[in-house]
Coordinates of C-alpha atoms in Angstrom, one line a residue:
X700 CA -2.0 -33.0 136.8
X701 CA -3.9 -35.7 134.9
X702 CA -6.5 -35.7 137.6
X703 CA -7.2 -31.8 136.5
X704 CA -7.1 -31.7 133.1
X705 CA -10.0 -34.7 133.3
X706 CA -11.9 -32.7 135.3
X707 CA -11.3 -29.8 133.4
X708 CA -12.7 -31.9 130.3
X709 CA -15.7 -32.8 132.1
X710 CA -16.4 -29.4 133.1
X711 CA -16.2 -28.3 129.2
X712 CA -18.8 -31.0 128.4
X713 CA -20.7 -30.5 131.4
X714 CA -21.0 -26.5 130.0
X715 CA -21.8 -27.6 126.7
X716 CA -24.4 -29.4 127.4
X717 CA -25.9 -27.0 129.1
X718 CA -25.4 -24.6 126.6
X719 CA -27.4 -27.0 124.3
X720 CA -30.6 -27.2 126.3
X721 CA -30.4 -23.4 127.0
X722 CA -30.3 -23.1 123.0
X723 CA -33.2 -25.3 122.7
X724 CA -35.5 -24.2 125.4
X725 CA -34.8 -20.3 124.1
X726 CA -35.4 -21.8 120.7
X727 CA -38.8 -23.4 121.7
X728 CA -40.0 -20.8 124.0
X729 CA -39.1 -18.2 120.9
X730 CA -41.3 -20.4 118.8
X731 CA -44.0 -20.2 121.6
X732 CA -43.9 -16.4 121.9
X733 CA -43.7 -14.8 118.3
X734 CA -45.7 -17.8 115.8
X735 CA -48.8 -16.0 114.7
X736 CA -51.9 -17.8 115.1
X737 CA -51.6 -20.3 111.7
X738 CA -54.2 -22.8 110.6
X739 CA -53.2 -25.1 108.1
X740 CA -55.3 -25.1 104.6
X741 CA -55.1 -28.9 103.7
X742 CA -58.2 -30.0 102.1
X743 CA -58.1 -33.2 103.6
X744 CA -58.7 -32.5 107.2
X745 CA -60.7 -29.3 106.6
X746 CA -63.9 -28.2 104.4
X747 CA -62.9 -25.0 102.3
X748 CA -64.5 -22.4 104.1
X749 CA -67.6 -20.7 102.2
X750 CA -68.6 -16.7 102.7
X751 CA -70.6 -16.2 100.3
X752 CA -67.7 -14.5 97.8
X753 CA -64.7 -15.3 96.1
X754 CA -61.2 -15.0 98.3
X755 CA -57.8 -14.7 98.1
X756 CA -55.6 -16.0 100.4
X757 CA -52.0 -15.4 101.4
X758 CA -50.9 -19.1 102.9
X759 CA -47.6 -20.4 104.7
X760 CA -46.5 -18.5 107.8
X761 CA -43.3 -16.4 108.0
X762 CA -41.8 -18.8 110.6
X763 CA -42.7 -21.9 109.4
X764 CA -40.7 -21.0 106.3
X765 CA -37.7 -19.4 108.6
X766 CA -37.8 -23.2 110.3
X767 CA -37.6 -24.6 106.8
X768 CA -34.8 -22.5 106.4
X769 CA -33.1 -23.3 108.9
X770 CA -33.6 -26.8 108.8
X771 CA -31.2 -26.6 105.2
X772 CA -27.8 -26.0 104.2
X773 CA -27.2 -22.4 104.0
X774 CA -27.7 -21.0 100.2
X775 CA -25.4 -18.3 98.9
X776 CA -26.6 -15.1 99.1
X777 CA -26.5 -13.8 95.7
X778 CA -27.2 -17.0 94.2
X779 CA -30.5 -17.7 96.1
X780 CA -31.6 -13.7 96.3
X781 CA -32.1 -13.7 92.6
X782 CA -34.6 -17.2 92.8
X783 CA -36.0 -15.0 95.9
X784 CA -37.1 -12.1 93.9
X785 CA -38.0 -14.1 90.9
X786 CA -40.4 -15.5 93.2
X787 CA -41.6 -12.3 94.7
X788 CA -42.2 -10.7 91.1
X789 CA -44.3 -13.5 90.3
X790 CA -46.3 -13.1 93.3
X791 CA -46.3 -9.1 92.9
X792 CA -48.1 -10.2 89.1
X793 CA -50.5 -12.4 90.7
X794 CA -51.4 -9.4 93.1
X795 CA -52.1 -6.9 90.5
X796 CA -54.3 -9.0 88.1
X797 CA -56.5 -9.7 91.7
X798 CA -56.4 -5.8 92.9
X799 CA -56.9 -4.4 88.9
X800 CA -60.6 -2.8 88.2
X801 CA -62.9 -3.0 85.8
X802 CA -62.3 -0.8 83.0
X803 CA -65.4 1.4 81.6
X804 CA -63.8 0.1 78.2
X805 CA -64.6 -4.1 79.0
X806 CA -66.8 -5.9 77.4
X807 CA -67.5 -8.9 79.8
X808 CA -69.4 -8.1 82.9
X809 CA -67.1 -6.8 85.2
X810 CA -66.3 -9.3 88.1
X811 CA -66.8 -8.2 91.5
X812 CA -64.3 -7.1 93.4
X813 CA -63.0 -10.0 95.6
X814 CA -62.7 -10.5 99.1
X815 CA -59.1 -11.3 100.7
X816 CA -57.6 -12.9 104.2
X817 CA -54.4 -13.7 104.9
X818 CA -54.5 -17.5 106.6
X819 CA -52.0 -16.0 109.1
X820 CA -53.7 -13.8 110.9
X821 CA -57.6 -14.2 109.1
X822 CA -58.3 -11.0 108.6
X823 CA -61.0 -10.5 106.0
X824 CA -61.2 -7.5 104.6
X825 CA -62.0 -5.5 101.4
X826 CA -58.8 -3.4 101.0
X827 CA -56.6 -6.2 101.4
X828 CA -52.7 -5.2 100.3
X829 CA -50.0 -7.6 100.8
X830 CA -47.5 -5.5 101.4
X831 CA -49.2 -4.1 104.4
X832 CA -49.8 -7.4 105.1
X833 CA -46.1 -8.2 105.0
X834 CA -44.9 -4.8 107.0
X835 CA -48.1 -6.0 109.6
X836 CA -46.2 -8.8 110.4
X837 CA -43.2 -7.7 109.8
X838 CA -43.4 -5.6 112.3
X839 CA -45.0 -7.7 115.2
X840 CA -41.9 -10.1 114.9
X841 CA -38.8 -6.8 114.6
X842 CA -36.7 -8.0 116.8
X843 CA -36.8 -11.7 115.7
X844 CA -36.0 -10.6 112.2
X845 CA -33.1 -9.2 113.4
X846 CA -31.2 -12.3 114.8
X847 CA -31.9 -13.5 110.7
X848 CA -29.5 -12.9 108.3
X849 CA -31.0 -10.6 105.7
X850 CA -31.1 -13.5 103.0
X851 CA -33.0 -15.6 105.3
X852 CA -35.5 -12.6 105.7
X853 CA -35.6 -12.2 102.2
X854 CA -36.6 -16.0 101.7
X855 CA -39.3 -15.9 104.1
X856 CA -40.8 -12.6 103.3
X857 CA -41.0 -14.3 99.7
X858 CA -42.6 -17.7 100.2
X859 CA -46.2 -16.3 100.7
X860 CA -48.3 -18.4 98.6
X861 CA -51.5 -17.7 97.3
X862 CA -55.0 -19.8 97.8
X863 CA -57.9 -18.7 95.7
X864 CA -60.6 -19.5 98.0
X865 CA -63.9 -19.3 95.4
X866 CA -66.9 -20.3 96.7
X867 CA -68.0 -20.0 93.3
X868 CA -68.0 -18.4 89.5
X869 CA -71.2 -16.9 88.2
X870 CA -73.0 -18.8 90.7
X871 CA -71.4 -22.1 89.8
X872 CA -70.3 -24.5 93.6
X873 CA -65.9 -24.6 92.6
X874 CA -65.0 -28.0 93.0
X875 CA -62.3 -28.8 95.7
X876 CA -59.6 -32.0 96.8
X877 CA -62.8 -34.1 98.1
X878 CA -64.0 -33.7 94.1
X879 CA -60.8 -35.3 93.1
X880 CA -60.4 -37.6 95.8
X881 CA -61.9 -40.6 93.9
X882 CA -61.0 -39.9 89.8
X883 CA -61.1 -42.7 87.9
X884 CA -59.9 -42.8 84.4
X885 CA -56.9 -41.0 84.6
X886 CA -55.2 -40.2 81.5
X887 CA -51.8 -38.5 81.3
X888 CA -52.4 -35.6 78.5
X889 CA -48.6 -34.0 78.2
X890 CA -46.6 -31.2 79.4
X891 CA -44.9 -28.0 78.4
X892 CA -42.2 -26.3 80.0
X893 CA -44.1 -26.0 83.5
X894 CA -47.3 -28.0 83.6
X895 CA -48.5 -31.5 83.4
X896 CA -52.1 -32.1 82.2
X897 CA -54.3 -35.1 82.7
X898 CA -57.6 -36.2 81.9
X899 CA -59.9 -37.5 85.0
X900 CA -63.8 -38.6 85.1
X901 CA -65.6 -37.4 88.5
X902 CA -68.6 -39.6 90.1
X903 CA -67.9 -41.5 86.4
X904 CA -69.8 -38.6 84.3
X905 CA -68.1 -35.2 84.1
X906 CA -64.6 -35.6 82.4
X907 CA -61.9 -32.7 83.5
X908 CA -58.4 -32.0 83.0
X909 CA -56.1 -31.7 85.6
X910 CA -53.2 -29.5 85.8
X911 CA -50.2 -29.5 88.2
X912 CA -46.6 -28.6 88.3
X913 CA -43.9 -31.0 86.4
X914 CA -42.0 -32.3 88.8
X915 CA -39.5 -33.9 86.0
X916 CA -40.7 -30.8 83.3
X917 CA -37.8 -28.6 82.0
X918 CA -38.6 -25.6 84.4
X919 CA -38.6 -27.3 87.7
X920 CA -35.0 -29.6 86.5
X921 CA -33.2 -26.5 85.5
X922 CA -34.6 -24.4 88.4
X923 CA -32.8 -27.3 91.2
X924 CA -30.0 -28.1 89.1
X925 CA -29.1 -23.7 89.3
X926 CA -30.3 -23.1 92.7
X927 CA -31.1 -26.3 94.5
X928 CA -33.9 -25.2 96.4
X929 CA -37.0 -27.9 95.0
X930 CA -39.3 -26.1 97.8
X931 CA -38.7 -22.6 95.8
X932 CA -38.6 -23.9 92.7
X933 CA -41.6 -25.4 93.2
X934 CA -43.1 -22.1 94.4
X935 CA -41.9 -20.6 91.5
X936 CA -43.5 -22.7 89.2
X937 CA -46.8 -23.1 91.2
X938 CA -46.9 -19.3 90.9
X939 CA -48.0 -20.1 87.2
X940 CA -50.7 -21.8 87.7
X941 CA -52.1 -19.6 90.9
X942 CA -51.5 -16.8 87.4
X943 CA -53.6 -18.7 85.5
X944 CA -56.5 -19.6 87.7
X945 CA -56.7 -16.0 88.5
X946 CA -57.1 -14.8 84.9
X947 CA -59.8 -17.8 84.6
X948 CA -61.6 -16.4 87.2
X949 CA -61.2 -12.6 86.6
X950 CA -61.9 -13.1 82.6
X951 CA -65.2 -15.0 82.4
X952 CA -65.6 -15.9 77.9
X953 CA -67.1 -18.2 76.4
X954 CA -63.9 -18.2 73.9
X955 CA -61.5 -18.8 77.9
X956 CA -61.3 -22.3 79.4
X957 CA -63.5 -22.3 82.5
X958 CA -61.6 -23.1 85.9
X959 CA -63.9 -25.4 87.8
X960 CA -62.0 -25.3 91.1
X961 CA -58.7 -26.4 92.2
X962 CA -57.0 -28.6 95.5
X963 CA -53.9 -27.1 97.8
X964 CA -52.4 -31.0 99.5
X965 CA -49.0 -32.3 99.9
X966 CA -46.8 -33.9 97.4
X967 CA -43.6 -34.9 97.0
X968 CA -42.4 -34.0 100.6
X969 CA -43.7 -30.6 99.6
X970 CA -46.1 -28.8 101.6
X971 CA -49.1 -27.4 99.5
X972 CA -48.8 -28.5 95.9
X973 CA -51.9 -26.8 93.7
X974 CA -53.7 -28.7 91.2
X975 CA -56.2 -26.9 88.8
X976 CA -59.4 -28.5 87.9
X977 CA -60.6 -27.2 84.4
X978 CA -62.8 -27.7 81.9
X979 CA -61.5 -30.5 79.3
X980 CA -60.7 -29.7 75.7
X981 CA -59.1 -31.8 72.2
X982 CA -55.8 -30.5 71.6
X983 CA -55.8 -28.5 68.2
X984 CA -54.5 -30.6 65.7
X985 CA -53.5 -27.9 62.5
X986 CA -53.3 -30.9 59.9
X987 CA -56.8 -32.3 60.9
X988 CA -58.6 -29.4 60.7
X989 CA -56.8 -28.7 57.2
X990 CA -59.2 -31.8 55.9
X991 CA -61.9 -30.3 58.1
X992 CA -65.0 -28.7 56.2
X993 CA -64.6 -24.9 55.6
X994 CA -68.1 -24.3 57.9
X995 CA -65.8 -25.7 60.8
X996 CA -62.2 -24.0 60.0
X997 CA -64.7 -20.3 59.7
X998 CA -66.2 -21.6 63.5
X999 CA -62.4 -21.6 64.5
X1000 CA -61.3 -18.3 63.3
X1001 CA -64.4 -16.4 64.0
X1002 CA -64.0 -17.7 67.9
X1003 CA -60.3 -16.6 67.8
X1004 CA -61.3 -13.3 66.7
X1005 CA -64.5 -12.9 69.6
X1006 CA -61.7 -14.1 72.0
X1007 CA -58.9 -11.0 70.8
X1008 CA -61.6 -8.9 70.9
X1009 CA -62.8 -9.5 74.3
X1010 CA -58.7 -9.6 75.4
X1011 CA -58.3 -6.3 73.9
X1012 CA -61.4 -4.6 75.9
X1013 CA -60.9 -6.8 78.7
X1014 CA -61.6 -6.2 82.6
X1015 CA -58.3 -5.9 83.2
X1016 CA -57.0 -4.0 80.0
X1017 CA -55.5 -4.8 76.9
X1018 CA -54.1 -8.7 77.5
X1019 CA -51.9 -10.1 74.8
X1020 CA -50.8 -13.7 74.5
X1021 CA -47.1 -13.9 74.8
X1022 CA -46.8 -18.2 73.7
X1023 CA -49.2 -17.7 71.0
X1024 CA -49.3 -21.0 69.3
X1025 CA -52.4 -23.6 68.0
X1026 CA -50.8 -25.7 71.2
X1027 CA -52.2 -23.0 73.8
X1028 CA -55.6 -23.9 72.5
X1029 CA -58.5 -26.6 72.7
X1030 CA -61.9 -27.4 71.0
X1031 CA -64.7 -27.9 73.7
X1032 CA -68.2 -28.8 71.1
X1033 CA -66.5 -27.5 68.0
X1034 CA -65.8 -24.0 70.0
X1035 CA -62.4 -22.6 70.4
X1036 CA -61.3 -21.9 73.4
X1037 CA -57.9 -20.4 75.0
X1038 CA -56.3 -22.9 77.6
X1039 CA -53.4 -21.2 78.8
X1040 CA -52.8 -18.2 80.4
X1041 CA -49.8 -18.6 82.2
X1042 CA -48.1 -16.4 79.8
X1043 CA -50.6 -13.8 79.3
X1044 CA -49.8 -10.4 80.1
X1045 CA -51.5 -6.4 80.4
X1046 CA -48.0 -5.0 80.3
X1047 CA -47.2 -2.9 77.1
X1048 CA -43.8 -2.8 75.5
X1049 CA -41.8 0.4 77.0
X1050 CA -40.3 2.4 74.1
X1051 CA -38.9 5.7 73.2
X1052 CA -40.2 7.4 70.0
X1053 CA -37.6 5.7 67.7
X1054 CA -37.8 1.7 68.8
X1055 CA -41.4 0.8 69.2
X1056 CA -40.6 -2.2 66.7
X1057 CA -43.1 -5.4 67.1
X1058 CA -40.8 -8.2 65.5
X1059 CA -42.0 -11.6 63.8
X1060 CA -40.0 -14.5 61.8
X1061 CA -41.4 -13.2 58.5
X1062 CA -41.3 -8.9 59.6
X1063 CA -41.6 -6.1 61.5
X1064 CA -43.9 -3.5 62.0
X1065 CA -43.2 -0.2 63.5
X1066 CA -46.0 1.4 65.8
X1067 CA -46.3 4.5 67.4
X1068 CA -44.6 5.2 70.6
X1069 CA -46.6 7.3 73.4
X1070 CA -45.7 8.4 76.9
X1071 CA -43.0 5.5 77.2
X1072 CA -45.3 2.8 75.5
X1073 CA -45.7 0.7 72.5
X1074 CA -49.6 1.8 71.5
X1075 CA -51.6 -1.2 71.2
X1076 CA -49.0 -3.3 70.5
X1077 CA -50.9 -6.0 73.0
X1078 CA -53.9 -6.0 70.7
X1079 CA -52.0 -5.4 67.0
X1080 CA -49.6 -8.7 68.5
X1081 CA -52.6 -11.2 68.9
X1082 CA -53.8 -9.9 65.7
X1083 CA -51.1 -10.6 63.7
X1084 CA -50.8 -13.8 65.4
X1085 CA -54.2 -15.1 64.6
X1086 CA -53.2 -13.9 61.3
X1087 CA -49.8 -16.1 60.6
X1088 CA -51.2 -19.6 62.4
X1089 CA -54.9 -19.4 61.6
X1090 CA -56.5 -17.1 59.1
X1091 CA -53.8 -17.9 55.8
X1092 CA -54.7 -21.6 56.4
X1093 CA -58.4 -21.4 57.0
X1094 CA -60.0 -18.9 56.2
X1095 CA -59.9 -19.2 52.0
X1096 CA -59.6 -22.6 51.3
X1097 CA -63.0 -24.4 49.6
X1098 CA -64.8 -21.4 51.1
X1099 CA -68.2 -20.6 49.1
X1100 CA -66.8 -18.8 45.9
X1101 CA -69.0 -15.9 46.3
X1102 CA -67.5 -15.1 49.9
X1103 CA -63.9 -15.4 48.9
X1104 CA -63.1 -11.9 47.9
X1105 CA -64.4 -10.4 50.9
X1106 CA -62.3 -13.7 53.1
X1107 CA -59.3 -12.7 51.1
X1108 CA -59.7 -8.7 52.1
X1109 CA -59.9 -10.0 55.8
X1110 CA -56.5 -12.6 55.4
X1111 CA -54.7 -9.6 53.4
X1112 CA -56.1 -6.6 56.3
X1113 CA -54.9 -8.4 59.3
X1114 CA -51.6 -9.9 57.8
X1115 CA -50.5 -6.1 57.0
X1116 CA -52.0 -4.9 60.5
X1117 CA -54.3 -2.2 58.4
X1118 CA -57.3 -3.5 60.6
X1119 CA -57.6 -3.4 64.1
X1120 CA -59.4 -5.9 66.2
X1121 CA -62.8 -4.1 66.2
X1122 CA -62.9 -3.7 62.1
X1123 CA -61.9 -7.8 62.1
X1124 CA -64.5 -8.5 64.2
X1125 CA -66.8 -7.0 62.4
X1126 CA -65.9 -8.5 58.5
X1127 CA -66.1 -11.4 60.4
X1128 CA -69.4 -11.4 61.5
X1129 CA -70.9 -10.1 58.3
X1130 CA -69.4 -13.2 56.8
X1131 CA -71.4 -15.3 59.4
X1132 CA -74.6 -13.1 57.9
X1133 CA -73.9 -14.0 54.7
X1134 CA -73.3 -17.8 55.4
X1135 CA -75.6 -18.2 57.7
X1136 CA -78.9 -16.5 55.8
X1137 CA -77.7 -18.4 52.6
X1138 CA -76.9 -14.9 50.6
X1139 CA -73.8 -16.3 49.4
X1140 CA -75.5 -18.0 46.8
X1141 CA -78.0 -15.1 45.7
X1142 CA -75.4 -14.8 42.3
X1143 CA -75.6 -18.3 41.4
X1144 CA -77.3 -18.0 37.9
X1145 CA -76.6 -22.1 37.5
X1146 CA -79.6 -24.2 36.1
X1147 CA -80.6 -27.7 37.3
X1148 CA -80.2 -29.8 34.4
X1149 CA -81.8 -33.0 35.6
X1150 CA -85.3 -33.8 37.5
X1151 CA -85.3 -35.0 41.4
X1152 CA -87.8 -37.6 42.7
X1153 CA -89.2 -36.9 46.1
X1154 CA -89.7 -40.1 48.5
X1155 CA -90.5 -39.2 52.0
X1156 CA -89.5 -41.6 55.0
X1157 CA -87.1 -43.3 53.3
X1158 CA -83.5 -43.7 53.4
X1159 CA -80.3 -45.0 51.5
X1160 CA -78.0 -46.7 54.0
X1161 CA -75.2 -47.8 51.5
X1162 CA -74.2 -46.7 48.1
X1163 CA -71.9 -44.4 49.9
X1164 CA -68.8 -42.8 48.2
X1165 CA -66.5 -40.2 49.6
X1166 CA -65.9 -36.2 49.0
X1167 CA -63.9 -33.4 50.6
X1168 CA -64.6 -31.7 52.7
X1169 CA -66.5 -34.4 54.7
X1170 CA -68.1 -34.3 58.0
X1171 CA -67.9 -38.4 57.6
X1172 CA -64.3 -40.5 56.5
X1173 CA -66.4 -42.9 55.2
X1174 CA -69.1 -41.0 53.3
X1175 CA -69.9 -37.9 51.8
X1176 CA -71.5 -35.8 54.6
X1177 CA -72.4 -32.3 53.9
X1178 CA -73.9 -28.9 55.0
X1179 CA -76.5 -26.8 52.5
X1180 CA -78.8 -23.8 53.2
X1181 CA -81.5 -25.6 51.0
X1182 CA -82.7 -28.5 48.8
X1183 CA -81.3 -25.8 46.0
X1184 CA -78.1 -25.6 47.3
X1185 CA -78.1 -29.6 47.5
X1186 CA -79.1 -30.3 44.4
X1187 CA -76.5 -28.3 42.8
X1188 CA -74.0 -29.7 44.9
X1189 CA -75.0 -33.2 43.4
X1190 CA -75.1 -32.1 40.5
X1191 CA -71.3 -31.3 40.6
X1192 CA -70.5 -34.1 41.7
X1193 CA -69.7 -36.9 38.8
X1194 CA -70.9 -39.9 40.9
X1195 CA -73.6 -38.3 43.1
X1196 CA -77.0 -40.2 41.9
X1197 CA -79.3 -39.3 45.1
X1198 CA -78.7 -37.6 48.4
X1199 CA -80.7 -38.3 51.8
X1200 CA -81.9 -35.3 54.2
X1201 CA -81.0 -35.7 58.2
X1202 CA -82.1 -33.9 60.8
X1203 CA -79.4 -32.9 61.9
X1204 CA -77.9 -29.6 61.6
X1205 CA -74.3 -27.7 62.4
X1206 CA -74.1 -24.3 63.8
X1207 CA -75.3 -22.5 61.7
X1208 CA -78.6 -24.2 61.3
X1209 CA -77.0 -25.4 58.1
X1210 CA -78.5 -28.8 57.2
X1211 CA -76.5 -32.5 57.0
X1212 CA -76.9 -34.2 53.7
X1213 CA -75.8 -37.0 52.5
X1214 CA -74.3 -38.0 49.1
X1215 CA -74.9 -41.4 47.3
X1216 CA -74.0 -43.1 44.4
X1217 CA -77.5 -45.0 43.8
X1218 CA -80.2 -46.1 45.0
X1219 CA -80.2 -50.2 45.2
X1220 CA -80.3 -50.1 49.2
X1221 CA -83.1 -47.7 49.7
X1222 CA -85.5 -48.6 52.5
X1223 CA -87.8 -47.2 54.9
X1224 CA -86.5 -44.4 57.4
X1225 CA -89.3 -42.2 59.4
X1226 CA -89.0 -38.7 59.3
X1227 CA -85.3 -38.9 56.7
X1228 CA -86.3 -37.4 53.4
X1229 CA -84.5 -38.6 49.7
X1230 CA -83.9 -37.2 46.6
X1231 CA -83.2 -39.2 43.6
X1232 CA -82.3 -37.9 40.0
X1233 CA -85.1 -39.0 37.2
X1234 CA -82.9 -37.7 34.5
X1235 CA -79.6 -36.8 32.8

């Protein structure tokens, strides 16, 4: 009796076993039969391909993922669906900004339409859709969907990834992983919610920034410590950035951060981390440009205002600025420029005829509702924006005197939403006229009470004092239209006793002068030009 249950035991292990390496050969020869063709996009064992136009890509094969899967502890379905479709809705976004057309309405030259192949079965082609693509394979692998549980499906039909293949922007090479292969100077920037930013050099002459998802940032900790899946929650937040280097690409401003390239490689035992390479920019410090000089703080706002403009006639529609905040912005040469678009968005606020309410801290404003939507809310949301963080604290202050009614009609106009974008623009501009062709000071009546001295090629390098607004700490530095302008500006200044000509100018062709107290150091300078007062 002993003798047969042992050999009964055997036989059980003997038929497990077996069943084992029937498992795994079905398993393998499965894998053999039904993996579409798949070539891996690393960047470091493979150029980026180049056909002439821009591409999109759709990365990460079906069953690759389905092995990932597998390979984990099994998710709960409700749980893990709703991570699943916030990745799919992100993806869907991403889709639609790529497949939107120019509209007859844009201002920018329209981009071309851009060329799209999946990596799984390279198939170029210009009516690319991704849920065709998706069904295509789909249906080649049927009936190995059907041995998945439908959560599974879910999860693998949702972790397509996107590659933007540019060969170039208007002409421009894109930069790739072998560009950042060999940074030096790195610099760690900061983070938001999503992003980490650094600063780089390249070949040691052209500085970039950086940016990547934050492994330790508040998106990716809370997204693991809810569903515990880093691979989708890094998908998730890499969507993001794919978002943003898309709207780099499709909205081409000077007022828009340009995307220089980006790199696909693995990171952190995950398979195809994205880094964007962009166009470097000083953060916008609010109190700083508050002791800035008013020529500069008018460069800001009248950039802002070029940039709505353009995002409310854009390519892609009316796009409005969801986090907008002086934090989302840099300065690149004095210019403003927007540099982030993650949370950008062409969607306008459904409504029925009694709800279309846009609401701020301070108050509300109520806008008409048509055919289910909020009408120009996009555009009147950005205005008001620019409006509460920008125009009330520089747009007025220690502007010329003669242009402050017509600043205060502009701060007053868009803080009560009675101007549109267009009418903005164009007060604006006439400002920059006026400024820029020196009319602002066709009313001054004021006299010169005292006598300059010309002395050519000369210079006073001390007797310095200072003045605000300066374009020197140290010194008083400042911009006039003309030697009239100068003098006067001496003249109100108690201390001012001689002021020295550069040649240098701002952006307006306005001209540096600057300010002294005497004239003790004055020395020989070729091609500076002084001024000194002969009388009293």
């Amino acid at each position: 009796m002993l003798l047969i249950k042992r050999i009964t035991m055997k036989r059980r292990r003997i038929v497990v076993a077996a069943g084992f390496c029937l498992a795994f050969f079905l398993g393998t020869l499965m894998n053999l039969l039904y993996i579409p063709g798949f070539e891996h996009h690393h960047y470091h064992e493979k150029q980026q391909q180049v056909t002439g136009d821009s591409q999109l890509q759709v990365g990460e094969s079906v069953t690759e993922a389905v092995a990932e899967s597998n390979s984990k502890p099994a998710v709960g379905s409700r749980h893990h669906q709703d991570l699943l479709l916030q990745i799919r809705e992100r993806f869907d976004e991403v889709v639609r900004y790529r497949q939107r057309q120019a509209h007859g309405s844009g201002t920018g030259d329209p981009v071309r339409p851009l060329e799209r192949r999946r990596l799984m079965d390279s198939e170029p082609g210009d009516n690319w859709d991704p849920i065709k693509v998706i069904e295509r394979t789909d249906n080649r692998q049927t009936h190995f969907q059907n041995r998945l549980s439908p959560s599974i499906y879910m999860h693998t039909a949702s972790r397509k990834d996107f590659t933007m293949n540019l060969s170039s922007i208007n002409r421009t090479p894109m930069l790739g992983c072998s560009s950042i292969d060999n940074v030096t100077n790195v610099q760690y920037l900061g983070s938001g919610y999503t992003k980490a930013v650094y600063k780089a050099s390249l070949n040691n002459s052209l500085s970039v920034a950086l940016k990547s998802v934050d492994f330790g940032g508040h998106d990716m900790e809370n997204c693991v410590k809810k569903y515990g899946s880093p691979g989708d929650c890094y998908r998730l937040a890499s969507f993001k950035i794919v978002k943003e280097m898309t709207l780099m690409e499709r909205l081409q401003h000077p007022n828009i951060l340009k995307l220089y390239g980006y790199c696909y490689q693995d990171s952190n035992d995950i398979q195809d981390t994205v880094t964007a390479i962009t166009e470097l920019g000083s953060p916008l410090e609010m109190i700083q440009l508050l002791q800035t000089s008013w020529e500069e703080r008018f460069r800001i706002c009248l950039s802002l205002v070029r940039l709505l403009h353009y995002l409310a006639h854009s390519p892609l529609g009316s796009v409005t600025l969801l986090d907008f905040r002086p934090r989302q912005f840099v300065l690149v040469a004095g210019e403003l420029k927007v540099t982030d678009l993650d949370d950008a968005s062409t969607e306008e606020a459904p409504c029925s005829p009694s709800d279309c309410v846009m609401e701020f801290p301070a108050r509300n404003f109520t806008l008409p509702c048509s055919r289910g939507r909020c009408v120009g809310i996009n555009e009147k949301r950005n205005l008001y924006n620019a409006y509460r963080f920008f125009f009330t604290y520089l747009l007025p202050h220690s502007a010329p005197p003669t242009l402050r009614p017509l600043l205060d009609k502009i701060v007053n106009s868009t803080g009560e939403l009675i101007w549109g974008i267009d009418e903005t623009l164009l007060q604006l501009e006439k400002v920059l006229h006026l400024y820029r062709n020196g009319f602002y000071l066709q009313n001054s009546t004021q006299t010169h009470i005292t006598d300059y001295k010309h002395v050519v090629d000369a210079s006073i390098p001390e007797e310095n004092y200072r003045c605000w607004p300066s374009y020197q700490h140290d010194g008083c530095l400042l911009s006039v239209f003309s030697i009239t302008e100068a003098i006067g500006v001496c003249e109100s200044h108690a201390q001012c006793q001689a002021f020295v000509l550069t040649n240098q100018t701002t952006w307006t062709g306005h001209q540096l002068v600057f300010f002294k107290t005497g004239t003790a150091s004055l020395s020989s300078a070729k091609g500076r030009v002084t001024y000194v007062r002969v009388g009293s």
